[in-house]
mmCIF file with all atom_site columns, C-alpha atoms in Angstrom:
data_model
loop_
_atom_site.group_PDB
_atom_site.id
_atom_site.type_symbol
_atom_site.label_atom_id
_atom_site.label_alt_id
_atom_site.label_comp_id
_atom_site.label_asym_id
_atom_site.label_entity_id
_atom_site.label_seq_id
_atom_site.pdbx_PDB_ins_code
_atom_site.Cartn_x
_atom_site.Cartn_y
_atom_site.Cartn_z
_atom_site.occupancy
_atom_site.B_iso_or_equiv
_atom_site.pdbx_formal_charge
_atom_site.auth_seq_id
_atom_site.auth_comp_id
_atom_site.auth_asym_id
_atom_site.auth_atom_id
_atom_site.pdbx_PDB_model_num
ATOM 1   C CA . MET C 1 1   ? -22.428 56.575  36.729  1.00 53.00 ? 659 MET C CA 1
ATOM 2   C CA . ASN C 1 2   ? -24.392 53.602  36.936  1.00 59.00 ? 660 ASN C CA 1
ATOM 3   C CA . ALA C 1 3   ? -23.195 51.937  33.540  1.00 61.00 ? 661 ALA C CA 1
ATOM 4   C CA . LYS C 1 4   ? -24.672 48.573  33.028  1.00 70.00 ? 662 LYS C CA 1
ATOM 5   C CA . HIS C 1 5   ? -22.001 45.955  32.347  1.00 67.00 ? 663 HIS C CA 1
ATOM 6   C CA . MET C 1 6   ? -23.017 43.171  29.825  1.00 69.00 ? 664 MET C CA 1
ATOM 7   C CA . PRO C 1 7   ? -21.654 40.005  30.599  1.00 68.00 ? 665 PRO C CA 1
ATOM 8   C CA . SER C 1 8   ? -19.314 38.561  28.062  1.00 74.00 ? 666 SER C CA 1
ATOM 9   C CA . GLY C 1 9   ? -18.925 35.032  27.003  1.00 75.00 ? 667 GLY C CA 1
ATOM 10  C CA . PHE C 1 10  ? -21.749 32.193  26.427  1.00 77.00 ? 668 PHE C CA 1
ATOM 11  C CA . THR C 1 11  ? -24.611 31.046  28.668  1.00 86.00 ? 669 THR C CA 1
ATOM 12  C CA . LEU C 1 12  ? -25.061 27.361  29.019  1.00 89.00 ? 670 LEU C CA 1
ATOM 13  C CA . ILE C 1 13  ? -27.606 26.845  26.938  1.00 91.00 ? 671 ILE C CA 1
ATOM 14  C CA . GLU C 1 14  ? -25.797 28.571  24.005  1.00 89.00 ? 672 GLU C CA 1
ATOM 15  C CA . LEU C 1 15  ? -22.822 26.174  24.561  1.00 90.00 ? 673 LEU C CA 1
ATOM 16  C CA . MET C 1 16  ? -24.830 23.145  24.838  1.00 93.00 ? 674 MET C CA 1
ATOM 17  C CA . ILE C 1 17  ? -26.522 23.737  21.495  1.00 94.00 ? 675 ILE C CA 1
ATOM 18  C CA . THR C 1 18  ? -23.367 24.841  19.790  1.00 93.00 ? 676 THR C CA 1
ATOM 19  C CA . ILE C 1 19  ? -21.919 21.057  21.081  1.00 95.00 ? 677 ILE C CA 1
ATOM 20  C CA . LEU C 1 20  ? -24.923 19.879  20.074  1.00 94.00 ? 678 LEU C CA 1
ATOM 21  C CA . ILE C 1 21  ? -24.644 20.966  16.554  1.00 95.00 ? 679 ILE C CA 1
ATOM 22  C CA . LEU C 1 22  ? -21.253 20.108  16.367  1.00 94.00 ? 680 LEU C CA 1
ATOM 23  C CA . THR C 1 23  ? -22.088 16.192  17.262  1.00 93.00 ? 681 THR C CA 1
ATOM 24  C CA . ILE C 1 24  ? -24.499 16.403  14.805  1.00 93.00 ? 682 ILE C CA 1
ATOM 25  C CA . MET C 1 25  ? -22.113 17.642  12.030  1.00 92.00 ? 683 MET C CA 1
ATOM 26  C CA . ILE C 1 26  ? -19.301 14.946  12.877  1.00 90.00 ? 684 ILE C CA 1
ATOM 27  C CA . ALA C 1 27  ? -21.921 12.014  12.859  1.00 90.00 ? 685 ALA C CA 1
ATOM 28  C CA . ILE C 1 28  ? -23.100 13.108  9.370   1.00 90.00 ? 686 ILE C CA 1
ATOM 29  C CA . THR C 1 29  ? -19.568 13.745  7.797   1.00 87.00 ? 687 THR C CA 1
ATOM 30  C CA . ALA C 1 30  ? -17.507 10.225  9.957   1.00 84.00 ? 688 ALA C CA 1
ATOM 31  C CA . PRO C 1 31  ? -18.418 7.905   7.136   1.00 84.00 ? 689 PRO C CA 1
ATOM 32  C CA . TYR C 1 32  ? -17.682 10.316  4.415   1.00 88.00 ? 690 TYR C CA 1
ATOM 33  C CA . PHE C 1 33  ? -14.360 10.731  5.931   1.00 89.00 ? 691 PHE C CA 1
ATOM 34  C CA . SER C 1 34  ? -13.830 6.930   6.571   1.00 88.00 ? 692 SER C CA 1
ATOM 35  C CA . SER C 1 35  ? -14.923 6.199   2.890   1.00 91.00 ? 693 SER C CA 1
ATOM 36  C CA . MET C 1 36  ? -12.553 9.061   1.632   1.00 93.00 ? 694 MET C CA 1
ATOM 37  C CA . LEU C 1 37  ? -9.298  7.500   3.239   1.00 94.00 ? 695 LEU C CA 1
ATOM 38  C CA . ALA C 1 38  ? -10.148 4.125   2.259   1.00 94.00 ? 696 ALA C CA 1
ATOM 39  C CA . ARG C 1 39  ? -10.091 5.583   -1.446  1.00 95.00 ? 697 ARG C CA 1
ATOM 40  C CA . MET C 1 40  ? -6.849  7.302   -0.535  1.00 96.00 ? 698 MET C CA 1
ATOM 41  C CA . GLU C 1 41  ? -5.446  3.843   0.681   1.00 96.00 ? 699 GLU C CA 1
ATOM 42  C CA . SER C 1 42  ? -6.413  2.505   -2.689  1.00 96.00 ? 700 SER C CA 1
ATOM 43  C CA . LYS C 1 43  ? -5.021  5.074   -4.879  1.00 96.00 ? 701 LYS C CA 1
ATOM 44  C CA . LYS C 1 44  ? -1.618  5.208   -2.824  1.00 96.00 ? 702 LYS C CA 1
ATOM 45  C CA . ILE C 1 45  ? -1.087  1.266   -2.845  1.00 96.00 ? 703 ILE C CA 1
ATOM 46  C CA . SER C 1 46  ? -1.635  1.298   -6.614  1.00 96.00 ? 704 SER C CA 1
ATOM 47  C CA . THR C 1 47  ? 0.960   4.165   -7.475  1.00 95.00 ? 705 THR C CA 1
ATOM 48  C CA . SER C 1 48  ? 3.114   3.005   -4.902  1.00 96.00 ? 706 SER C CA 1
ATOM 49  C CA . LEU C 1 49  ? 3.187   -0.596  -6.463  1.00 97.00 ? 707 LEU C CA 1
ATOM 50  C CA . GLN C 1 50  ? 3.834   0.692   -9.655  1.00 96.00 ? 708 GLN C CA 1
ATOM 51  C CA . ALA C 1 51  ? 6.803   3.176   -8.446  1.00 96.00 ? 709 ALA C CA 1
ATOM 52  C CA . ILE C 1 52  ? 8.149   -0.083  -6.708  1.00 97.00 ? 710 ILE C CA 1
ATOM 53  C CA . LEU C 1 53  ? 8.173   -2.269  -9.664  1.00 96.00 ? 711 LEU C CA 1
ATOM 54  C CA . ARG C 1 54  ? 9.638   0.706   -12.257 1.00 96.00 ? 712 ARG C CA 1
ATOM 55  C CA . ASP C 1 55  ? 12.454  1.134   -10.064 1.00 96.00 ? 713 ASP C CA 1
ATOM 56  C CA . SER C 1 56  ? 13.223  -2.262  -9.208  1.00 96.00 ? 714 SER C CA 1
ATOM 57  C CA . ARG C 1 57  ? 13.251  -3.565  -12.978 1.00 96.00 ? 715 ARG C CA 1
ATOM 58  C CA . HIS C 1 58  ? 15.375  -0.383  -13.697 1.00 96.00 ? 716 HIS C CA 1
ATOM 59  C CA . HIS C 1 59  ? 18.005  -0.892  -10.786 1.00 96.00 ? 717 HIS C CA 1
ATOM 60  C CA . ALA C 1 60  ? 18.002  -4.958  -12.151 1.00 96.00 ? 718 ALA C CA 1
ATOM 61  C CA . PHE C 1 61  ? 18.726  -4.023  -15.410 1.00 96.00 ? 719 PHE C CA 1
ATOM 62  C CA . THR C 1 62  ? 21.231  -1.083  -14.510 1.00 96.00 ? 720 THR C CA 1
ATOM 63  C CA . GLN C 1 63  ? 23.294  -2.699  -11.822 1.00 96.00 ? 721 GLN C CA 1
ATOM 64  C CA . GLN C 1 64  ? 23.143  -5.997  -14.030 1.00 97.00 ? 722 GLN C CA 1
ATOM 65  C CA . LYS C 1 65  ? 21.535  -7.833  -10.382 1.00 97.00 ? 723 LYS C CA 1
ATOM 66  C CA . ARG C 1 66  ? 18.598  -10.002 -9.892  1.00 97.00 ? 724 ARG C CA 1
ATOM 67  C CA . ILE C 1 67  ? 16.502  -8.108  -7.736  1.00 97.00 ? 725 ILE C CA 1
ATOM 68  C CA . ALA C 1 68  ? 13.415  -9.678  -5.954  1.00 96.00 ? 726 ALA C CA 1
ATOM 69  C CA . ILE C 1 69  ? 10.579  -8.532  -4.272  1.00 97.00 ? 727 ILE C CA 1
ATOM 70  C CA . CYS C 1 70  ? 8.725   -10.596 -1.715  1.00 96.00 ? 728 CYS C CA 1
ATOM 71  C CA . GLY C 1 71  ? 6.112   -9.749  1.505   1.00 96.00 ? 729 GLY C CA 1
ATOM 72  C CA . SER C 1 72  ? 7.661   -9.482  4.747   1.00 96.00 ? 730 SER C CA 1
ATOM 73  C CA . HIS C 1 73  ? 6.916   -9.067  8.556   1.00 95.00 ? 731 HIS C CA 1
ATOM 74  C CA . ASP C 1 74  ? 10.241  -8.320  9.456   1.00 95.00 ? 732 ASP C CA 1
ATOM 75  C CA . GLY C 1 75  ? 12.162  -6.553  6.722   1.00 95.00 ? 733 GLY C CA 1
ATOM 76  C CA . ILE C 1 76  ? 14.457  -9.558  6.730   1.00 95.00 ? 734 ILE C CA 1
ATOM 77  C CA . THR C 1 77  ? 13.133  -12.489 5.703   1.00 95.00 ? 735 THR C CA 1
ATOM 78  C CA . CYS C 1 78  ? 10.028  -13.283 3.019   1.00 95.00 ? 736 CYS C CA 1
ATOM 79  C CA . ASP C 1 79  ? 6.845   -14.282 3.968   1.00 94.00 ? 737 ASP C CA 1
ATOM 80  C CA . ALA C 1 80  ? 4.376   -15.387 1.355   1.00 92.00 ? 738 ALA C CA 1
ATOM 81  C CA . GLU C 1 81  ? 1.327   -14.430 3.528   1.00 93.00 ? 739 GLU C CA 1
ATOM 82  C CA . ALA C 1 82  ? 2.931   -10.824 4.477   1.00 95.00 ? 740 ALA C CA 1
ATOM 83  C CA . TRP C 1 83  ? 2.385   -8.873  1.640   1.00 96.00 ? 741 TRP C CA 1
ATOM 84  C CA . SER C 1 84  ? -0.359  -6.699  3.435   1.00 95.00 ? 742 SER C CA 1
ATOM 85  C CA . THR C 1 85  ? 2.514   -5.781  6.121   1.00 96.00 ? 743 THR C CA 1
ATOM 86  C CA . GLY C 1 86  ? 5.526   -4.918  3.737   1.00 96.00 ? 744 GLY C CA 1
ATOM 87  C CA . LEU C 1 87  ? 7.515   -5.095  0.906   1.00 97.00 ? 745 LEU C CA 1
ATOM 88  C CA . LEU C 1 88  ? 11.270  -6.609  1.066   1.00 97.00 ? 746 LEU C CA 1
ATOM 89  C CA . ILE C 1 89  ? 13.312  -5.847  -1.799  1.00 98.00 ? 747 ILE C CA 1
ATOM 90  C CA . PHE C 1 90  ? 16.663  -7.257  -2.169  1.00 97.00 ? 748 PHE C CA 1
ATOM 91  C CA . HIS C 1 91  ? 19.707  -8.795  -4.099  1.00 97.00 ? 749 HIS C CA 1
ATOM 92  C CA . ASP C 1 92  ? 18.933  -12.387 -5.078  1.00 96.00 ? 750 ASP C CA 1
ATOM 93  C CA . ALA C 1 93  ? 22.482  -13.244 -5.426  1.00 95.00 ? 751 ALA C CA 1
ATOM 94  C CA . THR C 1 94  ? 21.298  -16.940 -5.277  1.00 94.00 ? 752 THR C CA 1
ATOM 95  C CA . ALA C 1 95  ? 18.442  -16.917 -7.685  1.00 90.00 ? 753 ALA C CA 1
ATOM 96  C CA . ASN C 1 96  ? 16.781  -18.959 -5.401  1.00 91.00 ? 754 ASN C CA 1
ATOM 97  C CA . ARG C 1 97  ? 14.032  -16.373 -4.454  1.00 89.00 ? 755 ARG C CA 1
ATOM 98  C CA . VAL C 1 98  ? 14.791  -16.566 -0.891  1.00 90.00 ? 756 VAL C CA 1
ATOM 99  C CA . ARG C 1 99  ? 16.624  -13.882 1.059   1.00 94.00 ? 757 ARG C CA 1
ATOM 100 C CA . GLU C 1 100 ? 19.752  -15.307 2.737   1.00 94.00 ? 758 GLU C CA 1
ATOM 101 C CA . ALA C 1 101 ? 21.720  -13.534 5.407   1.00 92.00 ? 759 ALA C CA 1
ATOM 102 C CA . HIS C 1 102 ? 24.457  -12.419 2.936   1.00 95.00 ? 760 HIS C CA 1
ATOM 103 C CA . GLU C 1 103 ? 22.244  -11.058 0.306   1.00 95.00 ? 761 GLU C CA 1
ATOM 104 C CA . ASP C 1 104 ? 21.723  -7.280  0.397   1.00 96.00 ? 762 ASP C CA 1
ATOM 105 C CA . ILE C 1 105 ? 18.575  -5.599  1.506   1.00 96.00 ? 763 ILE C CA 1
ATOM 106 C CA . TYR C 1 106 ? 17.734  -2.444  -0.541  1.00 96.00 ? 764 TYR C CA 1
ATOM 107 C CA . GLN C 1 107 ? 14.677  -1.282  0.741   1.00 96.00 ? 765 GLN C CA 1
ATOM 108 C CA . PHE C 1 108 ? 11.891  -2.417  3.327   1.00 97.00 ? 766 PHE C CA 1
ATOM 109 C CA . ILE C 1 109 ? 8.443   -0.633  2.870   1.00 96.00 ? 767 ILE C CA 1
ATOM 110 C CA . ARG C 1 110 ? 6.159   -0.879  5.888   1.00 96.00 ? 768 ARG C CA 1
ATOM 111 C CA . LEU C 1 111 ? 2.701   -0.603  4.329   1.00 94.00 ? 769 LEU C CA 1
ATOM 112 C CA . ASN C 1 112 ? 0.410   -0.497  7.307   1.00 88.00 ? 770 ASN C CA 1
ATOM 113 C CA . LEU C 1 113 ? -2.863  -0.920  5.210   1.00 95.00 ? 771 LEU C CA 1
ATOM 114 C CA . LYS C 1 114 ? -5.972  -0.089  7.506   1.00 95.00 ? 772 LYS C CA 1
ATOM 115 C CA . TYR C 1 115 ? -8.736  -0.526  4.855   1.00 95.00 ? 773 TYR C CA 1
ATOM 116 C CA . GLY C 1 116 ? -7.931  -3.710  2.599   1.00 96.00 ? 774 GLY C CA 1
ATOM 117 C CA . ASP C 1 117 ? -5.320  -6.662  2.062   1.00 96.00 ? 775 ASP C CA 1
ATOM 118 C CA . LEU C 1 118 ? -2.505  -6.813  -0.479  1.00 97.00 ? 776 LEU C CA 1
ATOM 119 C CA . ASP C 1 119 ? -1.716  -10.591 -2.075  1.00 96.00 ? 777 ASP C CA 1
ATOM 120 C CA . TRP C 1 120 ? 0.454   -11.641 -4.892  1.00 95.00 ? 778 TRP C CA 1
ATOM 121 C CA . LYS C 1 121 ? -0.636  -14.238 -7.569  1.00 93.00 ? 779 LYS C CA 1
ATOM 122 C CA . GLY C 1 122 ? 2.056   -15.047 -9.657  1.00 89.00 ? 780 GLY C CA 1
ATOM 123 C CA . PHE C 1 123 ? 2.120   -17.547 -12.374 1.00 83.00 ? 781 PHE C CA 1
ATOM 124 C CA . GLY C 1 124 ? 3.166   -20.878 -11.790 1.00 76.00 ? 782 GLY C CA 1
ATOM 125 C CA . VAL C 1 125 ? 4.728   -21.826 -8.459  1.00 74.00 ? 783 VAL C CA 1
ATOM 126 C CA . SER C 1 126 ? 5.869   -17.737 -7.939  1.00 76.00 ? 784 SER C CA 1
ATOM 127 C CA . LYS C 1 127 ? 5.553   -16.395 -4.478  1.00 88.00 ? 785 LYS C CA 1
ATOM 128 C CA . ASN C 1 128 ? 7.627   -13.409 -5.054  1.00 92.00 ? 786 ASN C CA 1
ATOM 129 C CA . ILE C 1 129 ? 8.597   -11.107 -8.370  1.00 94.00 ? 787 ILE C CA 1
ATOM 130 C CA . VAL C 1 130 ? 12.310  -11.436 -9.559  1.00 95.00 ? 788 VAL C CA 1
ATOM 131 C CA . PHE C 1 131 ? 13.620  -9.033  -12.288 1.00 95.00 ? 789 PHE C CA 1
ATOM 132 C CA . GLN C 1 132 ? 16.326  -10.471 -14.304 1.00 96.00 ? 790 GLN C CA 1
ATOM 133 C CA . PRO C 1 133 ? 19.777  -8.924  -14.718 1.00 95.00 ? 791 PRO C CA 1
ATOM 134 C CA . ASP C 1 134 ? 20.364  -9.302  -18.181 1.00 94.00 ? 792 ASP C CA 1
ATOM 135 C CA . THR C 1 135 ? 17.129  -7.622  -19.214 1.00 93.00 ? 793 THR C CA 1
ATOM 136 C CA . GLY C 1 136 ? 15.143  -6.277  -16.237 1.00 93.00 ? 794 GLY C CA 1
ATOM 137 C CA . LEU C 1 137 ? 12.285  -8.484  -17.207 1.00 93.00 ? 795 LEU C CA 1
ATOM 138 C CA . PRO C 1 138 ? 10.787  -10.501 -14.486 1.00 92.00 ? 796 PRO C CA 1
ATOM 139 C CA . ARG C 1 139 ? 10.991  -13.742 -16.559 1.00 86.00 ? 797 ARG C CA 1
ATOM 140 C CA . GLY C 1 140 ? 8.274   -16.236 -15.210 1.00 82.00 ? 798 GLY C CA 1
ATOM 141 C CA . SER C 1 141 ? 7.665   -13.673 -12.062 1.00 84.00 ? 799 SER C CA 1
ATOM 142 C CA . ASN C 1 142 ? 4.335   -12.269 -14.048 1.00 87.00 ? 800 ASN C CA 1
ATOM 143 C CA . GLY C 1 143 ? 1.099   -12.198 -12.097 1.00 93.00 ? 801 GLY C CA 1
ATOM 144 C CA . SER C 1 144 ? -0.852  -9.406  -10.187 1.00 95.00 ? 802 SER C CA 1
ATOM 145 C CA . PHE C 1 145 ? -1.300  -7.713  -7.188  1.00 96.00 ? 803 PHE C CA 1
ATOM 146 C CA . TYR C 1 146 ? -4.647  -7.833  -5.517  1.00 96.00 ? 804 TYR C CA 1
ATOM 147 C CA . TYR C 1 147 ? -5.544  -5.076  -3.154  1.00 97.00 ? 805 TYR C CA 1
ATOM 148 C CA . CYS C 1 148 ? -9.189  -6.072  -1.673  1.00 96.00 ? 806 CYS C CA 1
ATOM 149 C CA . ALA C 1 149 ? -10.395 -3.348  0.249   1.00 94.00 ? 807 ALA C CA 1
ATOM 150 C CA . ASN C 1 150 ? -13.125 -3.419  3.047   1.00 91.00 ? 808 ASN C CA 1
ATOM 151 C CA . GLN C 1 151 ? -15.176 -1.313  0.546   1.00 87.00 ? 809 GLN C CA 1
ATOM 152 C CA . THR C 1 152 ? -15.333 -3.353  -2.732  1.00 88.00 ? 810 THR C CA 1
ATOM 153 C CA . GLU C 1 153 ? -15.387 -0.016  -5.242  1.00 91.00 ? 811 GLU C CA 1
ATOM 154 C CA . ASN C 1 154 ? -11.718 0.750   -3.849  1.00 93.00 ? 812 ASN C CA 1
ATOM 155 C CA . THR C 1 155 ? -10.539 -2.851  -4.794  1.00 95.00 ? 813 THR C CA 1
ATOM 156 C CA . ARG C 1 156 ? -7.748  -2.969  -7.455  1.00 95.00 ? 814 ARG C CA 1
ATOM 157 C CA . ARG C 1 157 ? -5.562  -5.623  -9.557  1.00 96.00 ? 815 ARG C CA 1
ATOM 158 C CA . ILE C 1 158 ? -2.089  -4.300  -10.456 1.00 96.00 ? 816 ILE C CA 1
ATOM 159 C CA . VAL C 1 159 ? -1.031  -6.791  -13.453 1.00 96.00 ? 817 VAL C CA 1
ATOM 160 C CA . VAL C 1 160 ? 2.395   -7.193  -14.069 1.00 95.00 ? 818 VAL C CA 1
ATOM 161 C CA . SER C 1 161 ? 3.392   -8.269  -17.269 1.00 93.00 ? 819 SER C CA 1
ATOM 162 C CA . PRO C 1 162 ? 5.945   -10.402 -18.846 1.00 92.00 ? 820 PRO C CA 1
ATOM 163 C CA . MET C 1 163 ? 7.406   -7.316  -19.926 1.00 91.00 ? 821 MET C CA 1
ATOM 164 C CA . GLY C 1 164 ? 7.476   -5.712  -16.382 1.00 89.00 ? 822 GLY C CA 1
ATOM 165 C CA . HIS C 1 165 ? 5.053   -2.789  -17.047 1.00 92.00 ? 823 HIS C CA 1
ATOM 166 C CA . SER C 1 166 ? 2.176   -2.850  -14.700 1.00 94.00 ? 824 SER C CA 1
ATOM 167 C CA . ARG C 1 167 ? -1.363  -1.561  -15.074 1.00 95.00 ? 825 ARG C CA 1
ATOM 168 C CA . ILE C 1 168 ? -4.253  -1.067  -12.587 1.00 95.00 ? 826 ILE C CA 1
ATOM 169 C CA . GLU C 1 169 ? -7.728  -2.434  -12.862 1.00 95.00 ? 827 GLU C CA 1
ATOM 170 C CA . SER C 1 170 ? -10.698 -2.634  -10.905 1.00 91.00 ? 828 SER C CA 1
ATOM 171 C CA . HIS C 1 171 ? -11.264 -6.020  -9.715  1.00 88.00 ? 829 HIS C CA 1
ATOM 172 C CA . GLU C 1 172 ? -13.676 -7.897  -7.446  1.00 87.00 ? 830 GLU C CA 1
ATOM 173 C CA . CYS C 1 173 ? -12.091 -9.924  -4.562  1.00 85.00 ? 831 CYS C CA 1
#
């Protein structure tokens, strides 16, 4: 009863060839994966901004409160250079376009952008967007968000019209 026993498992050579093939596949697909993530971030920031603008406009009109949106690092104060970090949405009770300690914060949205930067350029001296309580319109606050991606095909411009509507356009930074 001498049954020959076949060893199960992989030989060292088979394992090395398998690892080599996996390494080659990862090296080939990594740039495409990064490009896909950049494309997804561009689409996400564009649609998220449209939803934020729509909700803020609706809230200003239905609650009859002046609602402001500004860039913020900390979720408490406005910073015109912090649009890529986060968006602060607050009740601008004093109508001075600056969040003060007694003004309610409605939401802070941390953006954590990895593949581009976001900036706001309003008409005039506007460093933020303010929706008026009587109409929900951004009187004097229309302008554009610019998402400047690391890859030019993913750059976007989100235009905010005087009526508070937004549209997404391709743009070069």
